[in-house]
Every structure is written in C-alpha cells, then in structure tokens.
Amino acid sequence: MALTPARTMPGVLELLPLDQIAFQRMLDTIRRNYERFGFLPIETPVIEHSEVLLTKTGGETERQVYFVQSTGALNAADKEPGGVPELALRFDLTVPLARYVAEHEHDLSFPFRRYQMQRVYRGERAQRGRFREFYQCDIDVIGKDSLSVRYDAEIPAVIYSVFRELNIGAFTIQLNNRKLMRGYFENLGVADAEQQMLVLREVDKLDKRGPDYVRDTLMGEAFGLSADATAKILDFVQVRSTSVADAFAKLDALGSGSETFEQGRAELKEVLALIRDYGVPEAFFALNLSIARGLDYYTGTVYETTLNDHPGIGSICSGGRYENLAGQYTKSHLPGVGISIGLTRLYWQLRDAGLVSTAQSTVDVLVTQMDAAQLPAYLAVANELRAAGIATEVVLEGGKLGKQFKYADRAGIRFVIVLGEDEIAKGVVTVKDLRREDQFEVTRADLVKTLRVELAQAEIGR
Amino acid sequence: MALTPARTMPGVLELLPLDQIAFQRMLDTIRRNYERFGFLPIETPVIEHSEVLLTKTGGETERQVYFVQSTGALNAADKEPGGVPELALRFDLTVPLARYVAEHEHDLSFPFRRYQMQRVYRGERAQRGRFREFYQCDIDVIGKDSLSVRYDAEIPAVIYSVFRELNIGAFTIQLNNRKLMRGYFENLGVADAEQQMLVLREVDKLDKRGPDYVRDTLMGEAFGLSADATAKILDFVQVRSTSVADAFAKLDALGSGSETFEQGRAELKEVLALIRDYGVPEAFFALNLSIARGLDYYTGTVYETTLNDHPGIGSICSGGRYENLAGQYTKSHLPGVGISIGLTRLYWQLRDAGLVSTAQSTVDVLVTQMDAAQLPAYLAVANELRAAGIATEVVLEGGKLGKQFKYADRAGIRFVIVLGEDEIAKGVVTVKDLRREDQFEVTRADLVKTLRVELAQAEIGR
C-alpha cells in the first residue's frame, strides 16, 4: 500500500510535547490572571452560522473565512454554484462573543466580565509568521446600556498582571483615546467622519512608512491638508509620556478643543490615574497618541502593548473600547471594552527571540526498573508519589539502567528513582537529580516530603 | 437594519459561565490525572488534509466528515463538481495522533505517552444527545516495534484515578481481550477472520437487542452456527468477574484452546493482576467477556467503563490495544494502547442525571463600592487579595449595597467585602459569607489569612 504523507497544512503551529508544555504554561498563566480579576470563562463552538459571522464584516475578512460543509451539504452545494455555505469557522472571538451575549442576554449578569481562550481560523495566504489557526486569549467587559470608563483602567491592570507573570521582559501598555484623536482632527478642519477615518488610517502607517510618507500623503491631492495642520497632526501622534504626571502635562499642552476632544482628554486622564490606583507601576504604561487601532470599531480608549527590548515584535496585546457590541443581533445597547492576546503568534515570536524555551517535562519523577519481579514495589512507590500530586512515570519495560537514565534526560524528567535489592532491604530509595548531576539516598518514609521540597525549589527557580 | 438571529448551529453544547466553570473543572481534573501518570500533552490542528483523515476510513465515517474551504477554494471547487475538498475537520483524535507520531517520529521518545484534550467534529444528524462538536480526552501509549502488555494495565489505573477524583459515583472498568474472543470462536469452528468479525458484531448487539435476537441471528442463515456453538458463545459473553481471583477462576473454567486463545487468556491475567498492583481496588475493575469494541481496530485488551448506578448512560470511557497505529503513514511498526473520554456527552449526561451541578463562581470575593471616592482603597484591598491568589472582582460602578449583594449572590460569588467609612477608620473590613448567611469583621492585616482559610475549607467541602 502506498503511504500517505504525514503532514499538517501550512500555517499551523504544531508543537513537540516539551514545547507544548511551555505553551500550555503560558495559557495557564493567562487564565489564572484573567480569573484573578474576576473574569468568567466561556467557550463557543468553532463552527457558526455564516450569516452570524458575516453580518458586519466584508471585503478583507470575508475573503479569509473558512466555510464548512458536511459531505451531504457538499453535494447539495454542487447544484447551487456560487451559494455561500451555511456554516463557517470563526475568524475571531469578538463576533462569537457578540452572538453569545445577544443569545444569552437574559441569563447573564451585567457588567459581564468574560474571558475566552480558543483557536480562531483565517484562510491567510501561507507566509512566515502568518497563522491560519491560532489561539486568541480575550477579555471583555460588557455593560448593559452603559459602562463606566473605569473599566477601561481595569483592562490594563489585568494585562500588567499577565505579562509580569509571563516573565518575558519589560513591556509598556500604551494608551490613546479615539475621541481625543477625532476631536483634535476636527479642530484642524478635518470634520468629516469618513475623512477622519482616512487620516487615521494614514497615521496608522507612521511606524511602517515613516513621517515623510505620511506628511506627503496628508498634504497631497487625496487629503489636501495645510502644512500647519499636517505638522500639528504629526506632532500630536508623536506624543509619548514617561509618567502619569507627564501624561497629564502633555495632554494639557494640547490646548482646548471640541466637546469630543475634551471628553477624550477627560477619559484618558481618569483612566491613567486609575491604572496607577490599580497598582500598576508607572514604568509599565504610557500615553502614545499614535495608536489608532481598528478603524470603525473602537470609539474611546485604545491599547497596544509592546516589549521594550523587542519593538520589532510589534503589539503583543491590543484592544479598546467600543460603543455597541451586538447591534446586528439585538436591540439592546451593549457597550464594552476588551483586549486580545494572539498567543500562537506571540509564542512563536518569543521562541524565535529566545524569550521562551522548551519546558522541563510535566513529569517530575521517573521510577526506573532494575528487576521486573520488583514491579509491584516500583508501582507502590509511584502510587505514593502520585497520591502526593507528584507526576510520576514508571519504566514498565526494563533494559539497561544507563539507557533508562538517558531516556529521562532526553524526556526532560529531572528526578530518577532507583530501587534495587540493596535499597529495598535497607528501606530506602536512591534519588538521582539529573539537573544537578547529583544523587542522594532517602528513606521511604521521607521520600514524598523530600521530593516535594526539591520540586517546590525547582518551581521557584524556574 | 434587520437583526440577524443570534443562534448556534444544532448539535453543539454552549454553556453559561457557571456551567462552563463546572465543565472546566472536569477538564482540569482529567488533565491533572493524565499528567500525574506521566502522560505528555500534545495539540494538533483542527483542520487536516482530507487525504490524511480519510486514508483508512470510509462509509459511515466519511459521510460524517466536515470539509473546509476558504472562499478562494470554494470558487475553484465550483468548477470541479464532485471533487473532495483538500481540507477537513478531524472526527477523532486517533487519526491525528497517528499522523503526529509518523510526522515527528524521530523527535519523540518511545514508549510515547501522550494525552490530548481537544474538540472533534462529526456531521451527525441533529438528535438529542448527539453532538457535532465535542471534546475527546484521550491517552495513548505508543511503542516502537513492540509494547509490553504491562501498559494495558496502566491505562485502567489512570482511568480509576480520573473517575475517582471526578467524584461521580461508583464505576467499573470492564475488560476483555480480542485474542481470547477470537480464539474461543476458532475453537467453535468460526475460523475465518471475516466471519469472526461478523459474529463479534452480532455479539456487540447483545445489550441493545437481547440474547434471543443474537441467538436467532447466529443460528440463522447468515451464520449457520450449531445450537451448541451458539450456546457456548452466549455463555462466554455473559462472563463477569467480582474480583481478580474470581476472574482467574472464570478464565480457567473456559477450558483450553488455540494459541491465540491462550495468548489472550495469559494477557488478561497479567493485566488484571497488574491493575491490582497499581493500587486499583478490585471493586472498580472486572472481566466482562461481552465487550468487543470497534471491529477491525483493536487486537488485544479492550476496555469499557460504566457507572454502577447509571447503566443507562453506557460506556463513559472506552478503548483498547491496537497492533499498529500509523501503518498508512509510515513503515515503522507502532503498537499502542489507549482510551478516550467523550467529555461533552459525559458532562451532558451527568448534568441530566443530576450528578454535576452548576459550579460556584471562579470569583472568590466581590469588593463592594459604598463611595466612589474610596475607589483607590477598594482597589488596594483587591490588589492584596489578588497577590495572594484570591480571585477578586471590584464593583466599579456603585449603586445600592443591597443590589451589589444580590449581584454577588446571582453570580455565585461567596464572599463579599464591605469597606465603609467606619471600617476604614477602624482599619478593618466586613466580610459577608453569602453561603452561610453570616458576616464577620476582620482587621486588614488578617484579611488575606482569614479568607485563605475560609476558601481552603470551602474547597474541601466541595
């Protein structure tokens, strides 16, 4: 029989076990922090009705959707060429959240703090660093009718807690406010909402294309802005703060403006001050008036987070405040604020930059086998360890002891237990610490206690 | 604008947050136990190449596959009616495991113990209790060239550990061996492998159709077995054991048989004795010679697990030993043994039977708001609690205190903290225990310690 090539489709990240453990530890850290701040878990189906997924979006997003058909539906579709299949894979977690909140509105308590950590799917062209399947780890707070701007300060507090614990180096949560931006542009004569969007889109290219390109575009035919207005816009988007006091001073230095502008400024000040009250050190958040984010979705605070020593990685966590989550599914007004970590890409980039490494195994201890007749004794030791919560593997098929040690080493297992005739007679076990290249003897009675201490120390040192 | 109905497709289980927490706790328990026995995590993409998924299977399974096409591929497919799309959603975790092991063979250590807990997809007809998307929680041990039958005893030890900790009542892990069955049938003149399969398929209907139906079929035209052979088969499949000693006696009472038969008997005895050495109490596992499982896949030990007080739920965890995992992708010989828990269906059945209930919230504490001006003080308390690992929500938009209590109660949050002017002046906080309908005052210095004790007690009482 001819063999079928064993391969995954391009654009997915499939990991070897020890890397999967490292990835899982990141997922666990994120989840633990989301829960610590009172966010509740939900999971939604990967497959949704196409009409649900595609109500609002179009163009770019629609072309990237994966449609789904069972064999029966596939045959039916042949008869109806050009028809869009009924089902599709979700391309983000925001549209499913909107559908979820609209569907279960009467069973939820508002403000509804939810977290969701699942994979999403995009039919991207295959390209290094572009994934067709990737994890998003989202939090959102959804209000009914209204939602205080105070929640806009809670989101960065959660993000600070997550990234501090992920231990991937210094980072800065950068904030802006879409009202402030829009108001500022109105002041400069860019009053039309559509035109503002287009200016914001150009401003969004500042990092990629540079100020000269953006200046030329804004003063060119398409926009026709004056040199003065263009300069003011470029000054504006270059504002960064070094502390809350500095942020306040820089916001005040922008002069007075329209009602929208003043509202944006007041919101930013309240949010910045409150983030500090949340205990986030001032080195970890800053004003960055160049951040515009999505063009028609966010309406107030917007966030991006970057690693100070790895700016090339770009934003590792982005989001913002939106006016109405689920207008396409319900008449209820549901304002919200949220943020998303694209963990698959982040993990891949961090690994590339040497900031995460292959984990030690989840297996703490390997019980070796010297003599098959003693298997019940080995299993009894393993039982004790497992009952104490120590993950333990037993060698069930013997072989040379050296080979068993090599297996443990290769598998990333730190502690190896040897239980030979001598040890059994003396009521002790020999523990080899493969990391420290050390070994010690311990009585059976003290084994669990001793290993617990060693493992707790290893956990701290990690 | 017309509203789009907010609805999920039929055949999926979407949960409200407190139910999701209960479900997540089950997933966590399973994972913890899998890891405790030294199994390593992997995750594979939901989408696989159709040729990878469909090599081995056909008929029933193929009709249930969901195919996947991005918008571009969809248009191309219109031109080629009848062609099977290149991509599809996995319908189990075994085929992806086979592909994974074949693809990464040289990077894995054997015996390879892996666990995998992900969702799978089947285009089932919509029906109560049938899911189109459901979690499978699988463990398998894969050997290179060979794999000792001792591993067949480890699998039930893991399963015992999982279900004991899931705390869903008494259960029995039931074992049989396909070699024993086949050998027994050979003895009775059913020597042809194909014919044996067909007999096993009939035997598999014993529970659903009853012994009369099976007897009539086996003695009828299609099989033409003698009354004696049929009676012996029906006697055989009704064997159940009450202890390891009883199992040995009943296995011995079957008389002598072919080499295959004797091999099966020896394997079963070794496995049963070793399960006991693993510390599994004898009340939790038994011989059940009616279990046949999948027809062409399993070759040795087979398992099913049932809840003693809820036989109607059927097998909650099934699997067995197979000869060669990945013959369609690699020339390597990879025997294995494994088991799968279909958690979505199990959760749904347990909830239906009242064996799992809606969980308490993951949120331990709600810090209420009496006065917005004191928000920094509330946030400082929350910060302390979170730093101690206590999940804490802060009311950011005030309102009547009674309403805040009601919110906590509805949200399943047990402890509520009140911090008014009096409390702040006295350096204390008031803690309301909504479950015990009790409240107490505690100094700020003792707050974390006190709540930790309360929460640890609540954890024990759960």
CSV table of C-alpha atoms in Angstrom, one decimal, chain B residues 72-361:
chain,number,residue,atom,x,y,z
B,72,GLY,CA,-11.0,31.2,-2.8
B,73,ALA,CA,-11.0,27.4,-2.8
B,74,LEU,CA,-14.8,27.4,-2.7
B,75,ASN,CA,-15.0,29.2,-6.1
B,76,ALA,CA,-12.4,26.8,-7.6
B,77,ALA,CA,-14.5,23.9,-6.4
B,78,ASP,CA,-17.5,25.1,-8.3
B,79,LYS,CA,-15.6,24.4,-11.5
B,80,GLU,CA,-14.8,20.8,-10.3
B,81,PRO,CA,-18.1,19.4,-9.0
B,82,GLY,CA,-17.8,16.2,-7.1
B,83,GLY,CA,-14.2,16.7,-6.1
B,84,VAL,CA,-13.5,16.2,-2.4
B,85,PRO,CA,-12.1,19.4,-0.8
B,86,GLU,CA,-8.5,19.3,0.2
B,87,LEU,CA,-9.1,20.1,3.9
B,88,ALA,CA,-11.4,18.7,6.6
B,89,LEU,CA,-12.1,18.8,10.3
B,90,ARG,CA,-10.8,15.9,12.4
B,91,PHE,CA,-13.5,13.5,13.5
B,92,ASP,CA,-11.4,11.9,16.3
B,93,LEU,CA,-8.0,12.3,18.0
B,94,THR,CA,-6.7,8.9,16.9
B,95,VAL,CA,-6.1,9.7,13.3
B,96,PRO,CA,-4.3,13.0,14.1
B,97,LEU,CA,-2.2,11.1,16.7
B,98,ALA,CA,-1.2,8.6,14.0
B,99,ARG,CA,-0.3,11.4,11.7
B,100,TYR,CA,1.6,13.2,14.5
B,101,VAL,CA,3.6,10.2,15.6
B,102,ALA,CA,4.5,9.4,12.0
B,103,GLU,CA,5.5,13.0,11.2
B,104,HIS,CA,7.5,13.6,14.4
B,105,GLU,CA,8.7,10.0,14.9
B,106,HIS,CA,12.4,11.0,15.1
B,107,ASP,CA,11.8,13.7,17.7
B,108,LEU,CA,9.8,11.6,20.1
B,109,SER,CA,10.9,9.2,22.8
B,110,PHE,CA,9.2,5.8,22.9
B,111,PRO,CA,7.2,4.4,24.6
B,112,PHE,CA,5.4,7.7,23.9
B,113,ARG,CA,2.8,8.5,26.5
B,114,ARG,CA,0.6,11.3,25.2
B,115,TYR,CA,-2.6,12.9,26.3
B,116,GLN,CA,-4.7,15.2,24.1
B,117,MET,CA,-7.9,17.0,25.1
B,118,GLN,CA,-9.5,18.8,22.2
B,119,ARG,CA,-12.7,19.0,20.3
B,120,VAL,CA,-13.6,16.9,17.3
B,121,TYR,CA,-16.3,17.3,14.6
B,122,ARG,CA,-18.9,15.0,13.1
B,123,GLY,CA,-21.6,15.9,10.7
B,124,GLU,CA,-24.2,13.9,12.7
B,125,ARG,CA,-27.8,14.2,12.1
B,126,ALA,CA,-29.2,16.5,14.8
B,127,GLN,CA,-30.6,14.4,17.6
B,128,ARG,CA,-30.9,14.7,21.4
B,129,GLY,CA,-27.6,13.7,23.0
B,130,ARG,CA,-25.7,13.5,19.6
B,131,PHE,CA,-23.1,16.2,19.3
B,132,ARG,CA,-21.5,17.6,16.2
B,133,GLU,CA,-18.7,19.2,18.2
B,134,PHE,CA,-17.4,17.5,21.3
B,135,TYR,CA,-14.4,17.2,23.5
B,136,GLN,CA,-12.4,14.0,23.5
B,137,CYS,CA,-9.9,13.5,26.3
B,138,ASP,CA,-7.5,10.7,25.1
B,139,ILE,CA,-4.5,9.0,26.4
B,140,ASP,CA,-2.4,6.5,24.4
B,141,VAL,CA,1.0,4.8,24.9
B,142,ILE,CA,2.7,4.2,21.6
B,143,GLY,CA,5.6,1.7,21.4
B,144,LYS,CA,8.3,1.5,18.7
B,145,ASP,CA,8.3,-2.1,17.2
B,146,SER,CA,6.8,-3.5,20.4
B,147,LEU,CA,4.9,-2.5,23.5
B,148,SER,CA,4.7,-4.6,26.7
B,149,VAL,CA,1.2,-5.8,27.7
B,150,ARG,CA,2.0,-4.2,31.1
B,151,TYR,CA,0.9,-0.8,29.6
B,152,ASP,CA,-2.5,-2.3,29.2
B,153,ALA,CA,-2.7,-2.3,33.0
B,154,GLU,CA,-1.5,1.3,33.3
B,155,ILE,CA,-4.5,2.7,31.3
B,156,PRO,CA,-7.1,1.4,33.8
B,157,ALA,CA,-5.0,2.7,36.6
B,158,VAL,CA,-5.2,6.2,35.1
B,159,ILE,CA,-8.9,5.9,34.4
B,160,TYR,CA,-9.5,4.8,38.0
B,161,SER,CA,-7.6,7.9,39.2
B,162,VAL,CA,-9.6,10.2,36.9
B,163,PHE,CA,-13.1,9.0,37.8
B,164,ARG,CA,-12.4,8.7,41.5
B,165,GLU,CA,-11.4,12.3,41.5
B,166,LEU,CA,-14.3,13.4,39.3
B,167,ASN,CA,-16.4,12.1,42.1
B,168,ILE,CA,-19.4,11.0,40.0
B,169,GLY,CA,-20.2,7.8,41.9
B,170,ALA,CA,-19.2,4.1,41.8
B,171,PHE,CA,-17.9,2.8,38.4
B,172,THR,CA,-16.5,-0.3,36.9
B,173,ILE,CA,-13.7,-0.6,34.4
B,174,GLN,CA,-14.6,-3.6,32.3
B,175,LEU,CA,-12.0,-5.6,30.4
B,176,ASN,CA,-11.9,-8.2,27.7
B,177,ASN,CA,-9.3,-9.4,25.2
B,178,ARG,CA,-9.9,-9.7,21.5
B,179,LYS,CA,-7.5,-12.6,21.2
B,180,LEU,CA,-9.3,-14.6,23.8
B,181,MET,CA,-12.6,-13.9,22.0
B,182,ARG,CA,-11.2,-14.8,18.6
B,183,GLY,CA,-9.5,-17.9,19.9
B,184,TYR,CA,-12.7,-19.0,21.5
B,185,PHE,CA,-14.6,-18.6,18.3
B,186,GLU,CA,-12.0,-20.5,16.4
B,187,ASN,CA,-12.5,-23.4,18.8
B,188,LEU,CA,-16.2,-23.4,17.9
B,189,GLY,CA,-15.4,-23.6,14.2
B,190,VAL,CA,-15.7,-19.9,13.4
B,191,ALA,CA,-12.1,-19.8,12.0
B,192,ASP,CA,-12.5,-17.3,9.2
B,193,ALA,CA,-11.3,-13.8,10.3
B,194,GLU,CA,-14.1,-12.1,8.4
B,195,GLN,CA,-16.7,-14.4,9.8
B,196,GLN,CA,-15.3,-13.8,13.3
B,197,MET,CA,-15.7,-10.1,12.8
B,198,LEU,CA,-19.3,-10.6,11.8
B,199,VAL,CA,-20.0,-12.8,14.9
B,200,LEU,CA,-18.4,-10.1,17.1
B,201,ARG,CA,-20.6,-7.5,15.5
B,202,GLU,CA,-23.6,-9.5,16.4
B,203,VAL,CA,-22.3,-10.1,19.9
B,204,ASP,CA,-21.9,-6.4,20.2
B,205,LYS,CA,-25.7,-6.0,19.9
B,206,LEU,CA,-26.3,-8.2,22.9
B,207,ASP,CA,-27.1,-5.3,25.2
B,208,LYS,CA,-29.3,-3.4,22.7
B,209,ARG,CA,-31.1,-6.3,21.1
B,210,GLY,CA,-31.0,-9.0,23.8
B,211,PRO,CA,-29.8,-12.7,23.7
B,212,ASP,CA,-32.8,-14.1,21.8
B,213,TYR,CA,-32.1,-11.8,18.8
B,214,VAL,CA,-28.4,-12.6,18.8
B,215,ARG,CA,-29.1,-16.4,19.2
B,216,ASP,CA,-31.5,-16.4,16.3
B,217,THR,CA,-29.1,-14.5,14.1
B,218,LEU,CA,-26.2,-16.7,14.9
B,219,MET,CA,-28.2,-19.9,14.2
B,220,GLY,CA,-29.9,-18.4,11.2
B,221,GLU,CA,-29.0,-18.4,7.5
B,222,ALA,CA,-26.3,-15.8,7.6
B,223,PHE,CA,-24.1,-17.7,10.2
B,224,GLY,CA,-25.5,-21.2,10.4
B,225,LEU,CA,-23.9,-22.0,13.8
B,226,SER,CA,-25.0,-25.0,15.7
B,227,ALA,CA,-27.1,-24.7,18.8
B,228,ASP,CA,-24.2,-25.9,20.9
B,229,ALA,CA,-21.7,-23.3,19.4
B,230,THR,CA,-24.3,-20.6,19.8
B,231,ALA,CA,-25.0,-21.5,23.4
B,232,LYS,CA,-21.2,-21.5,24.1
B,233,ILE,CA,-20.8,-18.1,22.6
B,234,LEU,CA,-23.7,-16.7,24.6
B,235,ASP,CA,-22.3,-18.3,27.8
B,236,PHE,CA,-18.9,-16.8,27.1
B,237,VAL,CA,-20.1,-13.3,26.5
B,238,GLN,CA,-22.1,-13.4,29.8
B,239,VAL,CA,-19.0,-13.9,31.9
B,240,ARG,CA,-18.4,-11.2,34.5
B,241,SER,CA,-16.0,-11.3,37.5
B,242,THR,CA,-16.3,-10.0,41.0
B,243,SER,CA,-12.6,-10.0,41.9
B,244,VAL,CA,-9.3,-10.8,40.4
B,245,ALA,CA,-9.4,-14.3,41.9
B,246,ASP,CA,-12.9,-14.8,40.5
B,247,ALA,CA,-11.7,-13.6,37.1
B,248,PHE,CA,-8.8,-16.1,37.1
B,249,ALA,CA,-11.2,-18.9,38.1
B,250,LYS,CA,-13.7,-18.0,35.3
B,251,LEU,CA,-10.9,-17.6,32.7
B,252,ASP,CA,-9.6,-21.1,33.7
B,253,ALA,CA,-13.1,-22.6,33.5
B,254,LEU,CA,-13.2,-21.7,29.8
B,255,GLY,CA,-11.0,-24.8,29.1
B,256,SER,CA,-8.0,-25.0,26.8
B,257,GLY,CA,-7.9,-23.5,23.4
B,258,SER,CA,-5.9,-22.3,20.4
B,259,GLU,CA,-2.6,-20.4,20.7
B,260,THR,CA,-4.5,-17.2,20.1
B,261,PHE,CA,-6.9,-18.1,22.9
B,262,GLU,CA,-4.2,-19.0,25.3
B,263,GLN,CA,-2.3,-15.8,24.5
B,264,GLY,CA,-5.4,-13.7,25.2
B,265,ARG,CA,-6.0,-15.5,28.4
B,266,ALA,CA,-2.4,-15.0,29.6
B,267,GLU,CA,-2.6,-11.3,28.7
B,268,LEU,CA,-5.8,-10.8,30.5
B,269,LYS,CA,-4.4,-12.5,33.6
B,270,GLU,CA,-1.3,-10.4,33.6
B,271,VAL,CA,-3.2,-7.2,33.1
B,272,LEU,CA,-5.8,-8.0,35.8
B,273,ALA,CA,-3.1,-8.8,38.4
B,274,LEU,CA,-1.1,-5.8,37.5
B,275,ILE,CA,-4.1,-3.4,37.7
B,276,ARG,CA,-4.3,-4.6,41.3
B,277,ASP,CA,-0.6,-3.9,41.8
B,278,TYR,CA,-1.3,-0.4,40.5
B,279,GLY,CA,-3.5,0.0,43.6
B,280,VAL,CA,-6.9,0.0,41.9
B,281,PRO,CA,-9.4,-1.6,44.4
B,282,GLU,CA,-10.9,-4.8,43.0
B,283,ALA,CA,-14.4,-3.4,43.2
B,284,PHE,CA,-13.5,-0.9,40.4
B,285,PHE,CA,-12.5,-3.3,37.6
B,286,ALA,CA,-13.9,-6.6,36.3
B,287,LEU,CA,-13.8,-9.1,33.5
B,288,ASN,CA,-16.7,-8.6,31.0
B,289,LEU,CA,-16.4,-11.0,28.1
B,290,SER,CA,-19.2,-9.3,26.1
B,291,ILE,CA,-17.1,-6.3,25.3
B,292,ALA,CA,-15.9,-6.3,21.7
B,293,ARG,CA,-15.5,-2.6,20.8
B,294,GLY,CA,-14.5,-1.4,17.4
B,295,LEU,CA,-14.4,-4.2,14.9
B,296,ASP,CA,-11.2,-4.0,12.9
B,297,TYR,CA,-9.1,-1.8,15.0
B,298,TYR,CA,-8.5,-3.4,18.4
B,299,THR,CA,-6.4,-6.5,18.6
B,300,GLY,CA,-5.9,-7.3,22.3
B,301,THR,CA,-7.2,-5.8,25.6
B,302,VAL,CA,-10.4,-3.8,25.3
B,303,TYR,CA,-12.0,-1.5,27.9
B,304,GLU,CA,-15.3,0.0,28.7
B,305,THR,CA,-16.2,1.9,31.8
B,306,THR,CA,-19.7,2.2,33.2
B,307,LEU,CA,-21.3,4.0,36.2
B,308,ASN,CA,-22.7,1.3,38.5
B,309,ASP,CA,-25.8,3.3,39.4
B,310,HIS,CA,-26.4,4.7,35.9
B,311,PRO,CA,-26.0,1.8,33.5
B,312,GLY,CA,-28.3,3.7,31.0
B,313,ILE,CA,-25.5,6.2,30.4
B,314,GLY,CA,-23.5,3.4,28.8
B,315,SER,CA,-19.7,3.4,28.5
B,316,ILE,CA,-18.2,6.7,29.7
B,317,CYS,CA,-14.7,5.8,28.7
B,318,SER,CA,-13.6,3.2,26.1
B,319,GLY,CA,-10.5,2.0,24.3
B,320,GLY,CA,-8.1,-0.8,23.9
B,321,ARG,CA,-4.9,-2.2,22.4
B,322,TYR,CA,-4.1,-1.9,18.7
B,323,GLU,CA,-1.5,-3.6,16.6
B,324,ASN,CA,-0.2,-0.7,14.5
B,325,LEU,CA,-1.1,3.0,14.9
B,326,ALA,CA,0.1,4.6,11.7
B,327,GLY,CA,0.6,2.0,9.0
B,328,GLN,CA,-1.0,4.3,6.4
B,329,TYR,CA,1.7,7.0,7.0
B,330,THR,CA,4.9,5.1,8.0
B,331,LYS,CA,6.6,1.8,7.6
B,332,SER,CA,7.5,1.8,11.3
B,333,HIS,CA,5.6,-0.6,13.4
B,334,LEU,CA,3.9,1.3,16.2
B,335,PRO,CA,1.7,-0.7,18.5
B,336,GLY,CA,-0.3,1.1,21.1
B,337,VAL,CA,-3.0,1.1,23.8
B,338,GLY,CA,-5.3,3.9,24.7
B,339,ILE,CA,-8.6,5.2,25.9
B,340,SER,CA,-10.9,8.1,25.2
B,341,ILE,CA,-13.4,10.1,27.4
B,342,GLY,CA,-16.0,11.8,25.3
B,343,LEU,CA,-16.4,14.6,27.8
B,344,THR,CA,-19.1,16.8,26.2
B,345,ARG,CA,-21.5,13.9,26.1
B,346,LEU,CA,-20.5,12.7,29.5
B,347,TYR,CA,-20.9,16.1,31.1
B,348,TRP,CA,-24.3,16.5,29.4
B,349,GLN,CA,-25.4,13.1,30.7
B,350,LEU,CA,-24.1,13.7,34.2
B,351,ARG,CA,-25.9,17.0,34.3
B,352,ASP,CA,-29.1,15.3,33.1
B,353,ALA,CA,-28.7,12.7,35.8
B,354,GLY,CA,-28.1,15.4,38.5
B,355,LEU,CA,-24.5,14.2,39.1
B,356,VAL,CA,-22.8,17.5,38.3
B,357,SER,CA,-24.3,20.8,39.2
B,358,THR,CA,-23.6,24.4,38.3
B,359,ALA,CA,-20.4,25.4,39.9
B,360,GLN,CA,-19.7,28.2,42.4
B,361,SER,CA,-18.0,31.1,40.6
